[in-house]
XYZ file of C-alpha atoms in Angstrom:
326
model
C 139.795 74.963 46.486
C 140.834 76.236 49.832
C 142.064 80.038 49.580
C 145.642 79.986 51.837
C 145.039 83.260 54.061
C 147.315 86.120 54.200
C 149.865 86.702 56.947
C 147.465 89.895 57.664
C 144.296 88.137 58.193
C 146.721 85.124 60.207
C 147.680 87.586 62.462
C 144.060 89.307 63.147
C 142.813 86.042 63.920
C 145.608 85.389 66.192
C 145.466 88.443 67.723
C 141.523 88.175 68.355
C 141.659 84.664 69.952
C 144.480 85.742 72.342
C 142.423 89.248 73.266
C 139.331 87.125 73.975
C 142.136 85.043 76.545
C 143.092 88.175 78.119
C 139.540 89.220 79.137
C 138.314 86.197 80.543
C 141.744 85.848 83.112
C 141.167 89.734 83.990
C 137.647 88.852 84.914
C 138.241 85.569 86.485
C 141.618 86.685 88.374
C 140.107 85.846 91.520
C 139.419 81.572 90.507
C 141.818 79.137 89.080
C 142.582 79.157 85.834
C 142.655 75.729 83.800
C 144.653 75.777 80.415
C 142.604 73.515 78.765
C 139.515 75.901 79.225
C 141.645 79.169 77.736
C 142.736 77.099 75.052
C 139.115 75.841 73.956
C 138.184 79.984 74.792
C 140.669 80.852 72.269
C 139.984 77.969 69.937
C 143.373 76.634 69.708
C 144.739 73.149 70.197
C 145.171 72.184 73.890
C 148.197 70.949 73.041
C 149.736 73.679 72.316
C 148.011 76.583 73.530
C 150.826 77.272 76.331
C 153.310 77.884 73.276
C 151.314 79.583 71.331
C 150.563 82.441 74.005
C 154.041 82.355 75.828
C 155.111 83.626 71.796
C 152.566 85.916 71.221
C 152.844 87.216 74.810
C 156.346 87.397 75.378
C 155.791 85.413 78.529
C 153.955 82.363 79.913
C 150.606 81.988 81.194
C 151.340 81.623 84.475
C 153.613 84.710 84.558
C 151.001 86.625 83.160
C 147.980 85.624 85.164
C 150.563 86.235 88.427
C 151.709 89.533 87.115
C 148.138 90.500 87.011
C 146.789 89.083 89.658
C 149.731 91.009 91.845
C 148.823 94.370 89.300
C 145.267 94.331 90.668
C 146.063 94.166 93.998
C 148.493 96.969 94.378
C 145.403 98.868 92.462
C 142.844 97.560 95.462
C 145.659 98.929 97.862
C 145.849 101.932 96.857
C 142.355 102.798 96.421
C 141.617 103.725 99.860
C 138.665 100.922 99.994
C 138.077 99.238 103.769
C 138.832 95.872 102.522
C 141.618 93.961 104.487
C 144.976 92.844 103.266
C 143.599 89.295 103.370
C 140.512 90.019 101.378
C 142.162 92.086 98.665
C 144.687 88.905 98.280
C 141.425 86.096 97.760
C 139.675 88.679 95.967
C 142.636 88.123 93.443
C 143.387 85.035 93.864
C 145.892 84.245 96.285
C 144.786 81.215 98.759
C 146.864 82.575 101.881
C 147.536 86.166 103.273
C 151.301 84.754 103.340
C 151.682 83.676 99.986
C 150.289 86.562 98.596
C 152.872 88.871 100.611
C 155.804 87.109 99.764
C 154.611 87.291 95.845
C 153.797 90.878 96.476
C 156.717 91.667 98.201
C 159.430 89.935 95.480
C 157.589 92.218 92.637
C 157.206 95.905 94.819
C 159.862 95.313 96.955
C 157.965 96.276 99.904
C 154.607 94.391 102.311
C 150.904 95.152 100.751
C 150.223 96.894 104.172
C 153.340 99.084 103.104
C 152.408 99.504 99.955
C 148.677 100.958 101.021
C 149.856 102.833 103.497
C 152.833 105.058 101.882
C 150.655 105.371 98.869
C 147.804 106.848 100.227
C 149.921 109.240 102.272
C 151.777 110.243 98.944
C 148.470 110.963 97.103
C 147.175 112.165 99.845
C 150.010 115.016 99.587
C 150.221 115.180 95.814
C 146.406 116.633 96.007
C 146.769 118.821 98.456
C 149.368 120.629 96.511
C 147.079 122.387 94.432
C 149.648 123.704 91.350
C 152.149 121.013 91.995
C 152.890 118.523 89.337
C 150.501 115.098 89.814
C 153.432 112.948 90.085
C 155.985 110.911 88.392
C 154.529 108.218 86.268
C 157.233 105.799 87.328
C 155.152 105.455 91.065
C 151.951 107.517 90.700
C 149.612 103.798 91.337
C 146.493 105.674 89.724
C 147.797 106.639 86.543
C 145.766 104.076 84.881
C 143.757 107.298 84.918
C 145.347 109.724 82.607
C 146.143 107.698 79.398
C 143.924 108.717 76.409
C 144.014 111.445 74.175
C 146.996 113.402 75.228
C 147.774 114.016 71.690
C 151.005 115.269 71.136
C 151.961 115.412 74.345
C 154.045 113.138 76.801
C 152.379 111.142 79.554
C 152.438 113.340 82.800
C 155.470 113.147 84.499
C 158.336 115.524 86.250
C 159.088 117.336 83.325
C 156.045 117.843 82.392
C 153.579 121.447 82.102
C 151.994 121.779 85.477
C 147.963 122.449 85.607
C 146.807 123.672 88.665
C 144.445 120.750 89.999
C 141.464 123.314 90.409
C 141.133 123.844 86.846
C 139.187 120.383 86.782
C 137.429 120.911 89.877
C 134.444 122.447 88.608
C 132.609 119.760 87.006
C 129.331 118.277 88.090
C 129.610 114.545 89.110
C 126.574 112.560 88.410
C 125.277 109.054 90.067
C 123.353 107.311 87.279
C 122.809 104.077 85.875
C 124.001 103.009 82.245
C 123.072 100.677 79.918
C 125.064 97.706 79.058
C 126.266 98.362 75.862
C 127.859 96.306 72.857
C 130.870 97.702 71.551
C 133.506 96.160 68.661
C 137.235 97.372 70.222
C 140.152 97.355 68.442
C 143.484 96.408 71.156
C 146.620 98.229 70.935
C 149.132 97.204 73.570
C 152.130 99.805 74.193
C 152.642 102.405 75.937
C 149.833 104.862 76.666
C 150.329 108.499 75.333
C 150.314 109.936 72.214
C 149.880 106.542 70.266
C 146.693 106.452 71.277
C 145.545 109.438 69.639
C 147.324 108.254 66.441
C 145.455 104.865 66.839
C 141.599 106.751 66.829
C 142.984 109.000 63.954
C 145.111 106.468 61.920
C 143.244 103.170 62.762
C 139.898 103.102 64.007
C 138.269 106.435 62.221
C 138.751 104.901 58.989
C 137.379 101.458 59.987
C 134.186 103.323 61.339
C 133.685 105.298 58.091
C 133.858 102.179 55.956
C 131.736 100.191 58.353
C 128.945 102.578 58.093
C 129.353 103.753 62.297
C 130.864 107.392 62.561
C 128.403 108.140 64.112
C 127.857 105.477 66.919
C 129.288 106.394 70.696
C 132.730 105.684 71.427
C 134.304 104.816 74.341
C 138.274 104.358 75.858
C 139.181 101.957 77.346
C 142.397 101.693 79.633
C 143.054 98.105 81.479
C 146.383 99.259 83.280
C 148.264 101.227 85.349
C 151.688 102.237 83.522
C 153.092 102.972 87.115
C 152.231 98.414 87.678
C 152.285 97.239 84.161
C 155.840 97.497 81.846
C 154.442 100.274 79.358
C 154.974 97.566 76.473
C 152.035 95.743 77.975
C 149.176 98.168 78.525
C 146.159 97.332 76.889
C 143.743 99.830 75.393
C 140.733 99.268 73.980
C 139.169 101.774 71.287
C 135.921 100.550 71.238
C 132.475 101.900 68.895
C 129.020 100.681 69.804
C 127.722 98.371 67.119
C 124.016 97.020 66.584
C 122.880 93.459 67.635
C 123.408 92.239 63.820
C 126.829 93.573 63.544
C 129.428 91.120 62.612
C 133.310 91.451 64.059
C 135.638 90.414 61.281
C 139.937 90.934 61.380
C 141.142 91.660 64.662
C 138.130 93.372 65.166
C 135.891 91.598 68.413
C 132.940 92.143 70.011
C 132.481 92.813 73.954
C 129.729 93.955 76.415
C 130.050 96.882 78.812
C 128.155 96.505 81.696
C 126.135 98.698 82.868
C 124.946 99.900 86.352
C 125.864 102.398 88.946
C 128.653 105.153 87.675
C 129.935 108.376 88.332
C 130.002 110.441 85.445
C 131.414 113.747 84.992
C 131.186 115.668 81.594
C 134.867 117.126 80.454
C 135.245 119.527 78.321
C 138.953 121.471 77.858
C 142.885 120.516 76.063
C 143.052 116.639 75.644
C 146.302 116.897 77.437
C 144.265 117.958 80.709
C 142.321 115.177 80.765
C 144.472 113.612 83.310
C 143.890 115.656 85.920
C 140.294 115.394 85.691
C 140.956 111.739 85.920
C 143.253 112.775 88.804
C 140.787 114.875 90.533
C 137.501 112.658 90.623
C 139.610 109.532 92.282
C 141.933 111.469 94.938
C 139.604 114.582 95.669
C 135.687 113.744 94.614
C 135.397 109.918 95.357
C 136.944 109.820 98.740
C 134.266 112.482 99.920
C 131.246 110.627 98.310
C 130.492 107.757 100.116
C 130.964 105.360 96.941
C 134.185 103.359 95.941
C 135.348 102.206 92.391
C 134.164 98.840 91.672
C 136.158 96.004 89.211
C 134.014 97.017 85.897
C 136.318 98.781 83.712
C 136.227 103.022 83.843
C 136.081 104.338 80.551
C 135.925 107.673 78.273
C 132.251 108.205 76.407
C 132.298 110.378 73.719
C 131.156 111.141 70.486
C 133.555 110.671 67.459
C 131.565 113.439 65.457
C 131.370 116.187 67.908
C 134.285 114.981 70.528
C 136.796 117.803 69.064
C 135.590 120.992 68.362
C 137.477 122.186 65.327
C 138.005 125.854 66.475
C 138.763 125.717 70.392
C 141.036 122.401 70.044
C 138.802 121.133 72.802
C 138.059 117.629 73.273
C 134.563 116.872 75.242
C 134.080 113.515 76.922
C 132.143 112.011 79.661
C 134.496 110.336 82.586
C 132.691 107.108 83.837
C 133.849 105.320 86.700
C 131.740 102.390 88.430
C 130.841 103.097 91.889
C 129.611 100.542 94.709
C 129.163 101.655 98.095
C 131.609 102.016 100.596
C-alpha cells in the first residue's frame, strides 16, 4: 500500500526539483534554454513544467531567465573587467549588441555603457571616502557582497553605523587553488540580512547535529545582488560539506563547488563588518592585483564549531572570490 506523502515532504521535493532548475539556467545563461530539457532536469511532466514553475516562482520562465540574464550583466558592467559591451551581452546571452540594450535599457532605465560608466565612477568615490558610509543598498551594484551573517543588524544602508573602510584593510589576501568540494545546501530565498543568521541558527545547525556533520566546513553562499534582484528573490545557499556516500533527502540537495584559482582573505571581527571586508577586497584590493572575478560563485568558508568565538562575539571566516586574469 502506497503511503500518501505529507504536504511537508510535497513541498521539499518541489522545492528541490525547482532549485536544481535554477542552477542549471544560472550556469547556462549564456545558451538557449529549451523547456523540455528543464522539465526532464527537474523531473516533471513536460507538459506542464511552464505552470508548475511560473506558480512556484511567481513568474514565468522566460521572465526569469531574462531577468537574470539582464542581472548578470549589470554585475559584468560594473566590475571594471576589459570586456566590451558586446561581449558582456553574448556572454549572457543576448544574440545582438542592440537587443541586449534595448532589454537593458527598459529594466535600468539607462544604456549598459551608462550603466558601467556612472557606476564605476560612484564606487570609485564611495572608496575613496575612507569613513563614509558604503552606500545605499537601493544602487550600490556590488552588494551581492555584504549579505551573510549580519546578525541582528540591518543590511548596510544610509542609516546605517558607519565603519571606517580601513578597519578591513589589514588582511592578507592569498592566491591559491581549492579543491572542488561537495556540499548539501539548504536555499532560502528573501531578503538577505538578519534571516540569514536565523536560518544557520534555526535551520541548518540542527540538521547538521542530527546528520552526524557539525563538524564538516561550511560555506555561504550568495547568488544576487539585492541592489539587481527584488530582495524577495535572492537566493542563498547554506551549504555543509558532506562525504561521497552521503545521501540528500527533503529539500536538502547536493552540489559541487569548483575549485581553482581564488583569492582568499581570512576575516576575523563583528559579523556586521563583514561587509566591508567584502567591500574592500572588490573596490580597493582586486582592482590593484592584476586578477578579475570570474563566474564561479564567491563564497564564505568557515567552520561551524569554531566560526564564533563565544567571548569576543567575533565571527572568523575565510572570504573566497574566484580570480582569472585580467
Amino acid at each position: 500500500m502506497t503511503t500518501k506523502p505529507s504536504a511537508q515532504v510535497s513541498r521539499a521535493e518541489y522545492a528541490r526539483r525547482i532549485n536544481r532548475v535554477l542552477n542549471y539556467i544560472d550556469a547556462h545563461l549564456d545558451q538557449p534554454l529549451d523547456g523540455a530539457q528543464l522539465a526532464d532536469i527537474a523531473n516533471f511532466s513536460r507538459f506542464h513544467f511552464h505552470r508548475i514553475f511560473a506558480t512556484w516562482m511567481g513568474e514565468t520562465l522566460g521572465s526569469y531567465a531574462q531577468r537574470r540574464r539582464l542581472e548578470k550583466a549589470a554585475f559584468r558592467l560594473s566590475c571594471g573587467s576589459h570586456e566590451t559591451v558586446l561581449e558582456t551581452a553574448l556572454a549572457t546571452g543576448f544574440h545582438s549588441g542592440e537587443a541586449f540594450a534595448r532589454a537593458f535599457k527598459l529594466k535600468f532605465g539607462c544604456t549598459p555603457s551608462t550603466w558601467r560608466s556612472t557606476t564605476l565612477q560612484r564606487l570609485k568615490m564611495q572608496a575613496s571616502a575612507i569613513g563614509q558610509q558604503p552606500g545605499n543598498q537601493e544602487s550600490n551594484p556590488d552588494q551581492v557582497f555584504s549579505n551573510i551573517h549580519q546578525e541582528g543588524e540591518p543590511a548596510l544602508g544610509e542609516s546605517d553605523v558607519s565603519y571606517r573602510l580601513t578597519e578591513t584593510c589589514a588582511m592578507d589576501v592569498r592566491i591559491i587553488d581549492l579543491p572542488k568540494a561537495r556540499v548539501a545546501y539548504h536555499r532560502l530565498i528573501g531578503p538577505y540580512g538578519p534571516a540569514i543568521g536565523e536560518f544557520w541558527r534555526g535551520t541548518i545547525a540542527p540538521w547538521m547535529h542530527s546528520n552526524g556533520l557539525s563538524d564538516e566546513t561550511c560555506y555561504g553562499i550568495g547568488h544576487d545582488d539585492p541592489s539587481l534582484t527584488p530582495a524577495n528573490k535572492c537566493r542563498y545557499d547554506a551549504c555543509v560539506e558532506v562525504p561521497a556516500h552521503f545521501v540528500a533527502s527533503g529539500q536538502v540537495d547536493i552540489l559541487a563547488l569548483p575549485g581553482g584559482r581564488y583569492a582568499v582573505a581570512s576575516f576575523k571581527g563583528k559579523a556586521k563588518v563583514l561587509g566591508n571586508a567584502w567591500i574592500w577586497l572588490t573596490r580597493e584590493w582586486m582592482p590593484s592585483s592584476g586578477l578579475q572575478c570570474d563566474d564561479r560563485p564567491c563564497f564564505e568558508m568557515f567552520s561551524a564549531t569554531t566560526a564564533l568565538d563565544p567571548h569576543t562575539g567575533e565571527f572568523s571566516c575565510d572570504i573566497c572570490i574566484p580570480v582569472r586574469a585580467l
